Tab-separated table of C-alpha atoms in Angstrom:
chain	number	residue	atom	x	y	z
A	46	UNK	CA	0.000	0.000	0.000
A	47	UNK	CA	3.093	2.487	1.071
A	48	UNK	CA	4.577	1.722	-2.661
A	49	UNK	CA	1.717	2.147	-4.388
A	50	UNK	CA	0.262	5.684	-2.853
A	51	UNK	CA	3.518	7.013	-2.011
A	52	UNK	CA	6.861	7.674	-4.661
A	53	UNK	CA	9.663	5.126	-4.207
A	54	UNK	CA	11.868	8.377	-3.672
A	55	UNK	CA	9.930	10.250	-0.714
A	56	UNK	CA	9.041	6.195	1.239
A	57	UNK	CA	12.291	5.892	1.265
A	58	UNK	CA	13.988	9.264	2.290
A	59	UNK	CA	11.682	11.340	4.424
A	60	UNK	CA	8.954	9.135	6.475
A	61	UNK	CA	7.418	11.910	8.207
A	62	UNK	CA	6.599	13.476	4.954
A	63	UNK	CA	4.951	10.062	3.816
A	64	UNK	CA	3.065	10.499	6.794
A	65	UNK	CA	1.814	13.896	5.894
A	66	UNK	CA	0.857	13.060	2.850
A	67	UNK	CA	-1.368	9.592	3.985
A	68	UNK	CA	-3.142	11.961	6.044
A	69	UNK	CA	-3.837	14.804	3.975
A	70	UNK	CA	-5.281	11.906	1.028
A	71	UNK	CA	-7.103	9.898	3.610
A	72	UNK	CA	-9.203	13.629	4.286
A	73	UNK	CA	-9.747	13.582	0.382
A	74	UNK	CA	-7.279	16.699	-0.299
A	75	UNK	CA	-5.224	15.522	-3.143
A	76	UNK	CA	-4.698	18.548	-4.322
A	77	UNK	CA	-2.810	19.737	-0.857
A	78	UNK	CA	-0.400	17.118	-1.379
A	79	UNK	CA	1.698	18.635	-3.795
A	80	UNK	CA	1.460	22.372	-2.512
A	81	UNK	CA	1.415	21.598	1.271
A	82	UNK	CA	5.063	19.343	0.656
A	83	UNK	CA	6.894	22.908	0.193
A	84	UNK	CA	5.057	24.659	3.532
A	85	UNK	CA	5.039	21.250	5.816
A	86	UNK	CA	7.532	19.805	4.903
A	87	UNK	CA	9.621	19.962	7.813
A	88	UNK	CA	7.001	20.405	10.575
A	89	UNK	CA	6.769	16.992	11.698
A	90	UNK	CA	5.424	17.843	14.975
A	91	UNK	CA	2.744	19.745	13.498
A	92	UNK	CA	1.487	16.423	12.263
A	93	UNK	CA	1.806	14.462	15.638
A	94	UNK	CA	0.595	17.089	18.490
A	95	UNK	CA	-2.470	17.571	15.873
A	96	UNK	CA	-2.649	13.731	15.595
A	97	UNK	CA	-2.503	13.681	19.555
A	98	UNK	CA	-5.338	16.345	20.139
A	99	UNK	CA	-7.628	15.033	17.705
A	100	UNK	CA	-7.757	11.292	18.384
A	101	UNK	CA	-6.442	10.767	22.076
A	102	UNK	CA	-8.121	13.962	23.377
A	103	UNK	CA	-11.234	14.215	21.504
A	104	UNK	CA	-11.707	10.542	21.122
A	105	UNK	CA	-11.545	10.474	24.657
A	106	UNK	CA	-13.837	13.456	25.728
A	107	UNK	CA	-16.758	11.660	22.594
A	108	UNK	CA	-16.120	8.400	24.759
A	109	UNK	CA	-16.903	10.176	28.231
A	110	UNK	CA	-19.758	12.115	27.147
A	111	UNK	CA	-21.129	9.423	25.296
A	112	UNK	CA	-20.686	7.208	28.285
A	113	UNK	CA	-22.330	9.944	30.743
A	114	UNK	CA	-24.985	10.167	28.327
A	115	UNK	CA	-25.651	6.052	28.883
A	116	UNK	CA	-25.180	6.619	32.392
A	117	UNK	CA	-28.222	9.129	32.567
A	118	UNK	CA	-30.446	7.076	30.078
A	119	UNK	CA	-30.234	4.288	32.434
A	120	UNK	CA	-30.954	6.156	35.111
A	121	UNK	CA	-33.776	7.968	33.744
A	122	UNK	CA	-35.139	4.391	32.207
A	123	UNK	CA	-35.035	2.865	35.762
A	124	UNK	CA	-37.160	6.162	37.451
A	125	UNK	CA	-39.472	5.534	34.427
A	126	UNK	CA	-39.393	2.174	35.445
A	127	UNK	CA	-39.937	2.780	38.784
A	128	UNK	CA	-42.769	5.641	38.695
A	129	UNK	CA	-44.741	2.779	36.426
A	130	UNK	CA	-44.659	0.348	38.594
A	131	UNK	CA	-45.510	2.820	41.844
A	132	UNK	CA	-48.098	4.021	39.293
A	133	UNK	CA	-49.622	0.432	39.202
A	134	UNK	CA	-49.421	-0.286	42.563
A	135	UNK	CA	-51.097	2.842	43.528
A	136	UNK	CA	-54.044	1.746	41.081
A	137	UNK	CA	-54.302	-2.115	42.465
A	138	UNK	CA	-54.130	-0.360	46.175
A	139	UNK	CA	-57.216	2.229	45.281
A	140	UNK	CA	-59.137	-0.660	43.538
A	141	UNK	CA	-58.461	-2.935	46.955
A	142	UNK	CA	-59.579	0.084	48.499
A	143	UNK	CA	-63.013	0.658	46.510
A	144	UNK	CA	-63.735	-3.355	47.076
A	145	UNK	CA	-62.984	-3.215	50.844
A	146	UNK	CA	-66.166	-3.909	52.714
A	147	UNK	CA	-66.755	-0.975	55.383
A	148	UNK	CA	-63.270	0.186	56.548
A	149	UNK	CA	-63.260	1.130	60.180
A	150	UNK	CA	-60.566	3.913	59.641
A	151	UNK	CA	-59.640	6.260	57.288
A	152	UNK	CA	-57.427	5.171	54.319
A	153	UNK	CA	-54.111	7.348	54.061
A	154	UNK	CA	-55.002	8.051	50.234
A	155	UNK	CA	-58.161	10.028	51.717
A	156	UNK	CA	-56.418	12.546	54.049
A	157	UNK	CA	-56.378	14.852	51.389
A	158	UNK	CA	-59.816	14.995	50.796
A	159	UNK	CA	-60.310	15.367	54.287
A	160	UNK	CA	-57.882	18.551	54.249
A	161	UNK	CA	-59.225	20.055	51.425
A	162	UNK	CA	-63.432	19.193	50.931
A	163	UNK	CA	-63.763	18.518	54.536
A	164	UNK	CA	-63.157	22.021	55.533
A	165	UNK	CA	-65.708	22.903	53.244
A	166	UNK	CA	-68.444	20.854	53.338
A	167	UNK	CA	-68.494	22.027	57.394
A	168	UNK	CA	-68.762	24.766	56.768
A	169	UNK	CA	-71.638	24.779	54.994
A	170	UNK	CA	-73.076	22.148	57.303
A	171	UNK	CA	-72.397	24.453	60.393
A	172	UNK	CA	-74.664	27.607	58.524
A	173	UNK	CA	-77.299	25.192	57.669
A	174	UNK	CA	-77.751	23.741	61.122
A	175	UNK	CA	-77.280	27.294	62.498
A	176	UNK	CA	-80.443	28.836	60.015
A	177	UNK	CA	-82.336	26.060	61.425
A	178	UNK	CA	-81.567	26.896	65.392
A	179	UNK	CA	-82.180	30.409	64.596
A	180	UNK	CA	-85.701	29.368	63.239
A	181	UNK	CA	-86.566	26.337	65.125
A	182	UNK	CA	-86.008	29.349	68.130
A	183	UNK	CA	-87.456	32.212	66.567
A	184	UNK	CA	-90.805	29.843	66.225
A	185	UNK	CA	-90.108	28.511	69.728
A	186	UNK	CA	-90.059	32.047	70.913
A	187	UNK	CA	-93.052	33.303	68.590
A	188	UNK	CA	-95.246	29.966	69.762
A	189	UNK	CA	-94.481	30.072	74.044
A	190	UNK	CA	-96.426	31.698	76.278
A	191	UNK	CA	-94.572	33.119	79.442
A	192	UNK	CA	-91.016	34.362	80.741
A	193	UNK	CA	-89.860	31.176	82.360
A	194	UNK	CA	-90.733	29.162	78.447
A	195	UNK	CA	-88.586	32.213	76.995
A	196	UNK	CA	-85.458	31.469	79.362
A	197	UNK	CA	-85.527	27.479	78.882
A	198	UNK	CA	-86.017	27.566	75.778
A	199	UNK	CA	-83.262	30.667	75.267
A	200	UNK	CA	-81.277	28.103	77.180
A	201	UNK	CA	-81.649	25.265	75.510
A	202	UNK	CA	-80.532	27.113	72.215
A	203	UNK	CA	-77.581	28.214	73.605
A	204	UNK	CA	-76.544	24.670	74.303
A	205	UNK	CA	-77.278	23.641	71.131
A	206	UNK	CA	-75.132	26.314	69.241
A	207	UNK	CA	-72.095	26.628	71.670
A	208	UNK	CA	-72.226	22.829	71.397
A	209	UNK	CA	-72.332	22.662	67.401
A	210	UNK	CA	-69.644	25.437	67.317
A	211	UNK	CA	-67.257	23.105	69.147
A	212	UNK	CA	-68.213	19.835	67.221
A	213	UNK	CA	-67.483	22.113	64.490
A	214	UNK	CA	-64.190	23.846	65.351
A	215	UNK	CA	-63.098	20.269	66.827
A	216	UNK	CA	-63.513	18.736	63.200
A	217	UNK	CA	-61.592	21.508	61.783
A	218	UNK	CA	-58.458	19.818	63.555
A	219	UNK	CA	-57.140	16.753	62.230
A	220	UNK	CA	-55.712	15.439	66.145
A	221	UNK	CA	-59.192	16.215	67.768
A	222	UNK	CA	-61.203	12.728	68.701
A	223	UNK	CA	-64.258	14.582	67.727
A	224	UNK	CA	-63.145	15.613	64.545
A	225	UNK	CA	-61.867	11.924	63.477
A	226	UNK	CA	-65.070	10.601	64.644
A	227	UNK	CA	-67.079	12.765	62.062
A	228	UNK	CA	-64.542	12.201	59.668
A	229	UNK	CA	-64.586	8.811	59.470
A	230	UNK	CA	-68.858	8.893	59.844
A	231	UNK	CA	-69.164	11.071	57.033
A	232	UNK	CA	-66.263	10.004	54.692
A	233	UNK	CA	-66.445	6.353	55.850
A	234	UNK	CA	-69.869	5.629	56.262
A	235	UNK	CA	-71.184	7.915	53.487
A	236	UNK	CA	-68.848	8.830	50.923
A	237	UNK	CA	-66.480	5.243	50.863
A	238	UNK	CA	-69.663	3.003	50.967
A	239	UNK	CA	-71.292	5.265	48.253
A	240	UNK	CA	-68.558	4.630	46.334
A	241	UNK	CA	-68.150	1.284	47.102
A	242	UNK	CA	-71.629	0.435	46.100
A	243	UNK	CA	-71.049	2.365	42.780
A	244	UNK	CA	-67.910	-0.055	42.018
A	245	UNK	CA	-69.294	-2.979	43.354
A	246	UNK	CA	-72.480	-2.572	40.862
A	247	UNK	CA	-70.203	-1.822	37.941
A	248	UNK	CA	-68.222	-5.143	39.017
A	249	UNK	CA	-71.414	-7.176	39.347
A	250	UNK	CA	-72.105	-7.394	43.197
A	251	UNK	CA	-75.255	-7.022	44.055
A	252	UNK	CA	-75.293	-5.668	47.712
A	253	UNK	CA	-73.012	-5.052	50.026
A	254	UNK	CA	-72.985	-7.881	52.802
A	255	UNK	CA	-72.773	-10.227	50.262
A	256	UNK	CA	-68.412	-9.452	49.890
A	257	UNK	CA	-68.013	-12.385	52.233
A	258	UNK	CA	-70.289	-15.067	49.923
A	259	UNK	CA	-68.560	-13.407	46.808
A	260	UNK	CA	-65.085	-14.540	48.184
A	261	UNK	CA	-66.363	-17.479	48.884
A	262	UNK	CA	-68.031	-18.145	45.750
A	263	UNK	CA	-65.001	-17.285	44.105
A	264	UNK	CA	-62.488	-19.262	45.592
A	265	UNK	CA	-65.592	-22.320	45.275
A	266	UNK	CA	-65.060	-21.313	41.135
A	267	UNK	CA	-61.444	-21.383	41.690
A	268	UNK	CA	-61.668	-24.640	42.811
A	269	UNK	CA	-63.765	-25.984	41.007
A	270	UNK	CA	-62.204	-24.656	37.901
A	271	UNK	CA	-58.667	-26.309	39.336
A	272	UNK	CA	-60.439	-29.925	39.839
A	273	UNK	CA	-62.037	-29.939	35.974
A	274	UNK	CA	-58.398	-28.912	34.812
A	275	UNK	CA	-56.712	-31.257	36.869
A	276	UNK	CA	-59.557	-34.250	35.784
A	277	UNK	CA	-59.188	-33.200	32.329
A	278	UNK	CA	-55.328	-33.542	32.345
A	279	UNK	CA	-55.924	-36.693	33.885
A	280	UNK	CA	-58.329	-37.927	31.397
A	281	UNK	CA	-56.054	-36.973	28.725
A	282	UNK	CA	-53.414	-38.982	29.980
A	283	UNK	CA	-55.276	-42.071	31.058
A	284	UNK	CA	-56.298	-42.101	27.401
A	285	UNK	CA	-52.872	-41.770	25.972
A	286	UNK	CA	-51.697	-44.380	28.125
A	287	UNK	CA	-54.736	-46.308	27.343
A	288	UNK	CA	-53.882	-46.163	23.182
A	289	UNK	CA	-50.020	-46.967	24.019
A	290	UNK	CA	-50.919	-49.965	25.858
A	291	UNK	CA	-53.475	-51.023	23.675
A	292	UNK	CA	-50.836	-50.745	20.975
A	293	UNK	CA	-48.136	-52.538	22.737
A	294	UNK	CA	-50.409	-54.946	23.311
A	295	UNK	CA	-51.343	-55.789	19.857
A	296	UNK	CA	-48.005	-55.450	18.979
A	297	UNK	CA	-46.905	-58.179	21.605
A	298	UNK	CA	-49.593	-60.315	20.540
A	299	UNK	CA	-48.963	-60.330	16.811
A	300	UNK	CA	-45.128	-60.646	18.167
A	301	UNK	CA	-46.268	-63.970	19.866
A	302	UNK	CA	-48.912	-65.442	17.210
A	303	UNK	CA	-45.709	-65.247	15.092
A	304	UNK	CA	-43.427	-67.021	17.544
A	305	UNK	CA	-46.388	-69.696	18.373
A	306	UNK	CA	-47.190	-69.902	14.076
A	307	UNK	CA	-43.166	-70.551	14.026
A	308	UNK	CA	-42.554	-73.258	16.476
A	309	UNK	CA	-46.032	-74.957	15.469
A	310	UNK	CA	-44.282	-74.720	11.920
A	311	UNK	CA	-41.258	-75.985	13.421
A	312	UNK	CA	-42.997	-79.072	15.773
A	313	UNK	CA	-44.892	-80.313	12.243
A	314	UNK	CA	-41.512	-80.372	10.464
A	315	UNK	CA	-39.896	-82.195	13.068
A	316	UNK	CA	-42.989	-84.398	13.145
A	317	UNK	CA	-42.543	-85.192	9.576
A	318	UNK	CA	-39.147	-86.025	9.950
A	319	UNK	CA	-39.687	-88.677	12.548
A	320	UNK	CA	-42.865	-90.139	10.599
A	321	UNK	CA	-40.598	-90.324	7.476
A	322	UNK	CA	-37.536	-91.905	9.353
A	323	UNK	CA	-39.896	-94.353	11.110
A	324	UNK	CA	-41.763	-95.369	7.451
A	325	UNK	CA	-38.266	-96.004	6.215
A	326	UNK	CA	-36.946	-98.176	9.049
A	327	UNK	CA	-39.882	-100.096	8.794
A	328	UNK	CA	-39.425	-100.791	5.057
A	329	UNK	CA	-36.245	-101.843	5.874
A	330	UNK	CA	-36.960	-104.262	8.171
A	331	UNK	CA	-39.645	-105.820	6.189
A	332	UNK	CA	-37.631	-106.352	3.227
């Protein structure tokens, strides 16, 4: 290859030149050979600290980056990876959560409804029930007859409000006992079951006490589906084994019909022979 790019004359005399002038044809200038000989001739280490930079250097900063760039795909596949399957089990956990008959507590993936609609839903509760004191005691008032009615009855209203302001400051906090307590009435007992029921009818359950007989039903299908597999697996079998043993059999019986045809064959033959040696001995001892 060196003989056949390069003169005789320059392989032979100046080797850094012959270097040069591989590396300017191998970038496709072949017209630089000729005019670059007179201008690089003699600057060898032009060639080589170019040669360094370009492919030690560079090669190696492509190689990092390209490596770094692997290193963060991989990462950022596994977080994908990851976030799916937190993704998934946060679906299976709110479906096991829909189909769970009457929870006694609150689920943690309902503390932010209890934060956020909670609040607000009281509040309207608390002006409702207050419109209706005011007017279950304005007609109270209106309807008695006397001071002393007036006072009991002023009272007894009193009671009533101071005590539904506290129920409803107390379920404003998320520590109070009260406030848990008509949480888990009204979001439980209400709102969960609601929902539950809506689920459960899309899923085909007809009621709600009947979660236990479903489960049991199912696993009775489960079973039952198991058994019919496992009988017709069996079934299969017993007839396979039934066709191979009916063919062996035939097989050894034709095998031994042969053998018994042969040595009947065999007996008669010998018979004959005896018969025949007997005729002649007899002949011979008439004569």
């Amino acid at each position: 290859m060196f003989a056949t790019i390069m003169g005789s004359a320059t392989a032979d005399t100046s080797l850094h030149s012959y270097f040069k002038d591989i590396y300017l044809i191998t970038l496709s200038e072949f017209e630089m050979v000729e005019t670059a000989k007179s201008v690089i001739e003699n600057n060898f280490w032009l060639f080589f600290l170019f040669t360094f930079f370009t492919i030690i250097i560079l090669l190696n900063v492509l190689i990092a980056i390209v490596g770094n760039s692997y290193e963060k795909s991989l990462v950022h596949s596994e977080l994908l990876f990851g976030r799916a399957r937190l993704e998934s089990v946060a679906e299976l956990m709110a479906l096991e959560q829909f189909l769970k008959p009457l929870p006694s507590v609150i689920a943690p993936n309902f503390k932010g409804v209890n934060h956020s609609i909670f609040q607000i839903i009281s509040v309207f509760l608390g002006a409702l029930i207050t419109g209706l004191l005011f007017y279950c005691g304005y007609t109270m008032v209106t309807f008695s007859q006397g001071p002393f009615e007036i006072v009991i009855l002023s009272l007894v209203f009193s009671l009533l409000l101071g005590q539904l302001t506290s129920i409803l400051i107390a379920t404003r906090e998320e520590n109070s006992v009260i406030g848990k307590c008509f949480q888990n009435v009204f979001f439980v007992q209400w709102m969960n079951r609601a929902v539950q029921l809506i689920m459960w009818k899309l899923l085909g359950t007809s009621t709600l006490s009947q979660s236990p007989r479903d489960e049991w039903h199912g696993k009775v299908r489960h079973i039952e589906k198991q058994t019919r597999k496992i009988i017709a697996e069996f079934e299969e079998r017993s007839r396979i084994d039934a066709i191979q043993i009916s063919k062996k059999s035939e097989a050894n019986s034709q095998l031994m019909e042969g053998r018994m045809k042969y040595e009947i064959l065999i007996a008669v033959q010998a018979l004959d022979e005896k018969i025949q040696d007997l005729l002649e001995s007899n002949q011979k001892k008439a004569q």
